[in-house]
Structures are given as C-alpha cells and as structure tokens.
Amino acid sequence: MGVSAAYDAHADWYHDFMSPAAGDYLGRVHRTLADLLGPGQGVCLDVCCGTGAHATAVAALGWTAIGVDLSRGQLRHAAARLPVAVADATALPIADGGVDAAVCVLASTDVPEYGKVVAEIARVLRPGGRFAHLGVHPCFVGAFADWADAPRVVVDQRYAERGHTFETWNPRGVRARVGGWQIPLADLLNTVSEAGLRLVRTAEAGPGGVPDLFGFLAVKHVG
Ligand SMILES: C[S@@+](CC[C@H](N)C(=O)[O-])C[C@H]1O[C@@H](n2cnc3c(N)ncnc32)[C@H](O)[C@@H]1O
C-alpha cells in the first residue's frame, strides 16, 4: 500500500485531528499560510488538500480554492469544503499555466520526492503566480527530533536520513499512523530553484522558541 493510500484508513481520524479541536496548531498553520500566500484573486490550487482543512483560510484571502489529493477517504471530507479531484501531485490534470496560485500544506513529508511536486506546481502556475509551501519544520520535526521534554527539543543524527519511517516521539500523531519522509532544509529550499521558481520569503512558527512549522513563498517568473 502506498503512503497516500494509507490516509484512506485514517481519514475520519485526520478530519478530527486537523480541526479546531487541534487548538492553536491549526490556527498557527492558518496564520502562517495567510502570511505567506497573501490576499489575491483567481484560482488557488490546494495540492494534497487532504480533508480541505485550509479551504476557508484560503478563501478568506479572496482566492477561489480548489483541491487535489490521492486519497479518496480524505476527499470525502474535503468535498464539503471546496471543489476537489482525485489526482497525483506529481502529475496534475491541469494545463500549463492554468492556476493563479497554489498551496501545499503539511504534505512535503508525505511524498518520496517533494521536488517533483514543486516542479509540477511550477508547471501549472501562470507566470507571476504564487506558490506557498508550509510544512513541518525540516530541522526540528521528524523521526530525528524528540519533543517529549519541550521546550527542550533533542535533534539527532537521523536528520540526514531521507528514507520513509514510522519512527516518532509522539505515538498519537500523524507519523505514527502513516509514517513520513524526511527532507532536509537544503533539499527543501533547492526544490524552488530546481523548479525554476523564485524564492520570495520564508517563515517559521512554533508554540514557543523552537519552530515546528517552516514555509516559503515562491513566484513563477514572468516571461
Ligand atoms: C498530512 S496530510 C495533509 C493534508 C492537508 N494539506 C492538511 O494540511 O491538512 C498529507 C496529504 O497528502 C496526500 N498525498 C500524499 N501523496 C500525494 C500525492 N502524490 N498526490 C496527491 N496527494 C498526496 C495524502 O493523501 C494526504 O491527504
């Protein structure tokens, strides 16, 4: 079973997990996403939209949100929140330059090669279009990081590993259920230039001094 199909078995749980019951985490995701994407008009594609938990936040900025995901279980929930289609983020059923903006939230550790997703997003963005990435912080969240004694976070040598693993300090989180891929910071940022996009700005956010979220805004070149 592929990593994405793994969400079918956990979609109802994920829907509850990524809800206002998640407390400040979801609020932090939405504030950081809004800060990066910014207000605008036109179609914003939510790549790996999951249950559509960020559709309202994207729409509140003025965008018309649409979503794609591989998991039909996740999309059962998302369909109540935005127009959706089943699609692989590395082969989007969208014409070149077909969308004005794109977001990809908390999904970079769910795909084996995030660079392929960013390249595909770059293809479907119109010239001047924006891409806001937001994910778990590549330096401080993963199998290599132990938050059990937060605010002291312990990072170990597994940071450099790039494989898929279910290892996690938190038995109640997403990774214990579906696992995750590690993408070190340099690899993540290099996806932007490799896709031909221009990095505009980055953002970090967290519950305290150590950030658990990292994001960036990238723009497609005009002409
Ligand atoms: C942790 S969830 C994040 C969902 C949503 N973006 C959010 O922030 O709540 C990761 C999502 O990525 C989807 N996914 C993983 N690989 C994918 C792929 N290749 N194409 C499309 N969706 C994919 C999974 O099905 C899952 O819904």
Coordinates of C-alpha atoms and ligand atoms in Angstrom, one line a residue:
M1 CA 0.0 0.0 0.0
G2 CA 1.3 3.4 -1.0
V3 CA 1.9 6.2 1.6
S4 CA -1.0 8.2 0.2
A5 CA -3.5 5.3 0.2
A6 CA -2.6 5.0 3.9
Y7 CA -4.7 8.1 4.6
D8 CA -7.8 6.3 3.4
A9 CA -7.7 4.2 6.6
H10 CA -7.2 7.3 8.8
A11 CA -9.3 9.9 7.0
D12 CA -12.0 10.2 9.7
W13 CA -9.3 10.4 12.4
Y14 CA -7.4 13.0 10.4
H15 CA -10.5 15.1 9.8
D16 CA -11.0 15.3 13.6
F17 CA -7.2 15.8 14.2
M18 CA -6.9 18.7 11.7
S19 CA -9.9 20.6 13.1
P20 CA -10.5 23.5 15.5
A21 CA -10.1 20.8 18.2
A22 CA -6.4 20.9 17.3
G23 CA -6.3 24.2 19.1
D24 CA -3.5 26.6 18.4
Y25 CA -1.7 24.3 15.9
L26 CA -4.4 24.8 13.2
G27 CA -4.6 28.5 14.0
R28 CA -0.8 28.7 13.6
V29 CA -0.9 26.9 10.3
H30 CA -3.6 29.3 9.0
R31 CA -1.9 32.4 10.2
T32 CA 1.4 31.4 8.7
L33 CA -0.2 30.3 5.4
A34 CA -2.1 33.6 5.2
D35 CA 1.1 35.5 5.8
L36 CA 2.9 33.7 3.0
L37 CA 0.2 33.4 0.4
G38 CA -1.3 36.8 1.0
P39 CA -4.6 38.2 -0.5
G40 CA -5.4 37.7 -4.1
Q41 CA -8.0 36.7 -6.7
G42 CA -8.3 33.8 -9.1
V43 CA -7.9 30.1 -8.6
C44 CA -5.7 28.8 -5.9
L45 CA -4.9 25.0 -6.1
D46 CA -4.5 23.3 -2.8
V47 CA -2.1 20.4 -3.7
C48 CA -2.5 17.4 -1.3
C49 CA -5.5 19.1 0.2
G50 CA -6.4 16.2 2.4
T51 CA -9.7 16.9 4.2
G52 CA -9.7 20.5 3.0
A53 CA -8.9 21.9 6.4
H54 CA -7.4 25.1 4.9
A55 CA -10.1 25.9 2.3
T56 CA -11.7 28.5 4.4
A57 CA -8.4 30.2 5.2
V58 CA -7.5 30.4 1.5
A59 CA -11.0 31.7 0.6
A60 CA -10.8 34.3 3.3
L61 CA -7.9 35.8 1.4
G62 CA -10.0 36.3 -1.7
W63 CA -8.8 33.2 -3.6
T64 CA -11.1 30.6 -5.2
A65 CA -9.8 27.4 -3.7
I66 CA -9.8 24.0 -5.5
G67 CA -8.1 20.9 -4.2
V68 CA -6.5 17.7 -5.3
D69 CA -5.4 14.6 -3.3
L70 CA -4.7 11.0 -3.9
S71 CA -6.8 9.8 -1.0
R72 CA -10.5 9.3 -1.7
G73 CA -11.1 8.9 2.0
Q74 CA -9.6 12.4 2.7
L75 CA -11.5 13.9 -0.3
R76 CA -14.8 12.6 1.1
H77 CA -14.4 15.2 3.8
A78 CA -12.8 17.8 1.6
A79 CA -15.7 17.8 -0.9
A80 CA -17.9 19.6 1.7
R81 CA -15.4 22.4 1.8
L82 CA -14.1 23.0 -1.8
P83 CA -14.3 21.6 -5.3
V84 CA -11.9 18.6 -5.4
A85 CA -10.5 15.9 -7.7
V86 CA -8.5 12.8 -7.2
A87 CA -5.1 13.4 -8.6
D88 CA -1.4 12.7 -8.1
A89 CA 0.5 15.8 -7.1
T90 CA 3.3 14.7 -9.4
A91 CA 1.0 14.5 -12.4
L92 CA -1.6 17.2 -12.1
P93 CA -4.6 17.1 -14.5
I94 CA -4.2 20.8 -15.1
A95 CA -2.9 22.7 -18.2
D96 CA 0.3 24.6 -18.2
G97 CA -0.2 28.0 -16.5
G98 CA -3.8 27.0 -15.5
V99 CA -3.9 28.4 -12.0
D100 CA -3.1 31.7 -10.4
A101 CA -1.7 30.4 -7.1
A102 CA -1.0 27.1 -5.3
V103 CA -0.5 26.0 -1.7
C104 CA 0.8 22.7 -0.4
V105 CA 0.4 22.3 3.4
L106 CA 1.8 19.7 5.7
A107 CA 2.4 17.3 2.8
S108 CA 6.1 17.6 1.9
T109 CA 6.9 14.7 4.2
D110 CA 4.2 12.5 2.6
V111 CA 5.8 12.2 -0.8
P112 CA 9.1 10.5 -1.6
E113 CA 10.3 13.3 -3.9
Y114 CA 8.9 16.7 -3.0
G115 CA 10.9 18.2 -5.8
K116 CA 8.6 16.5 -8.3
V117 CA 5.6 18.1 -6.6
V118 CA 7.1 21.6 -6.7
A119 CA 8.1 21.1 -10.3
E120 CA 4.6 20.1 -11.2
I121 CA 3.2 23.1 -9.3
A122 CA 5.6 25.4 -11.2
R123 CA 4.2 23.9 -14.5
V124 CA 0.6 24.7 -13.7
L125 CA 1.2 28.2 -12.2
R126 CA 0.6 31.1 -14.6
P127 CA 3.6 33.5 -15.0
G128 CA 3.7 35.6 -11.9
G129 CA 1.7 33.1 -9.9
R130 CA 2.4 32.4 -6.3
F131 CA 3.2 29.1 -4.5
A132 CA 3.0 29.0 -0.7
H133 CA 4.6 25.9 0.8
L134 CA 4.0 25.2 4.5
G135 CA 5.1 22.0 6.3
V136 CA 6.6 20.6 9.4
H137 CA 9.9 22.3 10.1
P138 CA 12.6 20.2 8.4
C139 CA 15.1 20.9 11.1
F140 CA 13.0 20.4 14.2
V141 CA 10.2 17.9 13.4
G142 CA 10.7 14.4 12.2
A143 CA 11.9 11.0 13.3
F144 CA 15.2 12.6 14.4
A145 CA 13.5 15.1 16.8
D146 CA 12.2 14.4 20.3
W147 CA 9.7 16.9 21.7
A148 CA 8.8 14.9 24.8
D149 CA 10.7 17.3 27.0
A150 CA 9.7 20.6 25.2
P151 CA 10.7 23.4 25.2
R152 CA 14.0 21.4 25.1
V153 CA 14.0 19.6 21.7
V154 CA 16.6 17.0 21.0
V155 CA 17.7 16.5 17.4
D156 CA 19.9 13.6 16.5
Q157 CA 22.0 12.3 13.6
R158 CA 18.9 10.8 11.8
Y159 CA 18.3 14.4 10.4
A160 CA 20.5 13.5 7.5
E161 CA 18.4 10.4 6.6
R162 CA 16.0 10.7 3.7
G163 CA 14.0 7.5 3.9
H164 CA 10.5 6.7 4.9
T165 CA 9.9 5.9 8.6
F166 CA 7.2 5.5 11.2
E167 CA 9.7 6.4 14.0
T168 CA 8.4 9.3 16.1
W169 CA 8.4 10.6 19.7
N170 CA 4.7 11.0 19.5
P171 CA 2.5 7.9 19.4
R172 CA -0.6 10.0 18.9
G173 CA 0.5 12.0 15.8
V174 CA 0.1 11.5 12.1
R175 CA 3.6 9.9 11.7
A176 CA 2.8 7.0 13.9
R177 CA -0.1 6.2 11.7
V178 CA 1.1 6.9 8.1
G179 CA 4.9 7.4 8.5
G180 CA 6.8 10.2 6.8
W181 CA 9.7 11.1 4.6
Q182 CA 12.5 13.3 5.8
I183 CA 13.5 16.2 3.6
P184 CA 16.5 18.2 5.0
L185 CA 16.3 22.0 4.8
A186 CA 18.7 22.5 1.9
D187 CA 16.9 19.9 -0.2
L188 CA 13.6 21.5 0.5
L189 CA 14.8 25.0 -0.5
N190 CA 16.6 23.6 -3.5
T191 CA 13.3 22.4 -4.9
V192 CA 12.4 26.0 -5.5
S193 CA 15.3 26.9 -7.9
E194 CA 15.2 23.5 -9.4
A195 CA 11.6 24.1 -10.4
G196 CA 12.5 27.4 -11.9
L197 CA 10.7 29.4 -9.3
R198 CA 12.0 32.5 -7.4
L199 CA 12.1 32.3 -3.6
V200 CA 10.4 35.5 -2.2
R201 CA 10.4 34.9 1.5
T202 CA 10.4 32.2 4.3
A203 CA 8.5 31.9 7.6
E204 CA 8.9 29.9 10.8
A205 CA 6.3 29.5 13.5
G206 CA 6.0 27.4 16.7
P207 CA 4.5 27.1 20.1
G208 CA 7.5 28.7 21.7
G209 CA 11.1 29.5 20.8
V210 CA 11.6 26.4 18.7
P211 CA 9.5 26.5 15.5
D212 CA 7.5 23.4 14.4
L213 CA 6.4 24.9 11.1
F214 CA 8.5 26.2 8.1
G215 CA 7.2 27.7 5.0
F216 CA 8.1 29.7 1.9
L217 CA 6.5 31.8 -0.8
A218 CA 7.9 31.3 -4.3
V219 CA 6.8 33.0 -7.5
K220 CA 6.9 31.9 -11.1
H221 CA 8.9 34.1 -13.4
V222 CA 7.1 36.3 -15.8
G223 CA 8.2 36.0 -19.5
Ligands
LIG1 C1 -0.7 15.2 6.3 S1 -1.9 15.2 5.0 C2 -2.1 17.0 4.8 C3 -3.5 17.3 4.2 C4 -3.8 18.8 4.2 N1 -2.9 19.5 3.2 C5 -3.7 19.4 5.5 O1 -2.8 20.3 5.8 O2 -4.5 19.1 6.4 C6 -1.0 14.8 3.6 C7 -1.9 14.5 2.4 O3 -1.1 14.3 1.2 C8 -1.8 13.4 0.4 N2 -0.8 12.9 -0.6 C9 0.3 12.2 -0.4 N3 0.9 11.9 -1.6 C10 0.2 12.5 -2.5 C11 0.3 12.6 -4.0 N4 1.4 12.1 -4.6 N5 -0.6 13.3 -4.7 C12 -1.6 13.8 -4.0 N6 -1.8 13.8 -2.7 C13 -0.9 13.1 -2.0 C14 -2.3 12.4 1.3 O4 -3.4 11.6 0.7 C15 -2.8 13.3 2.5 O5 -4.1 13.7 2.3

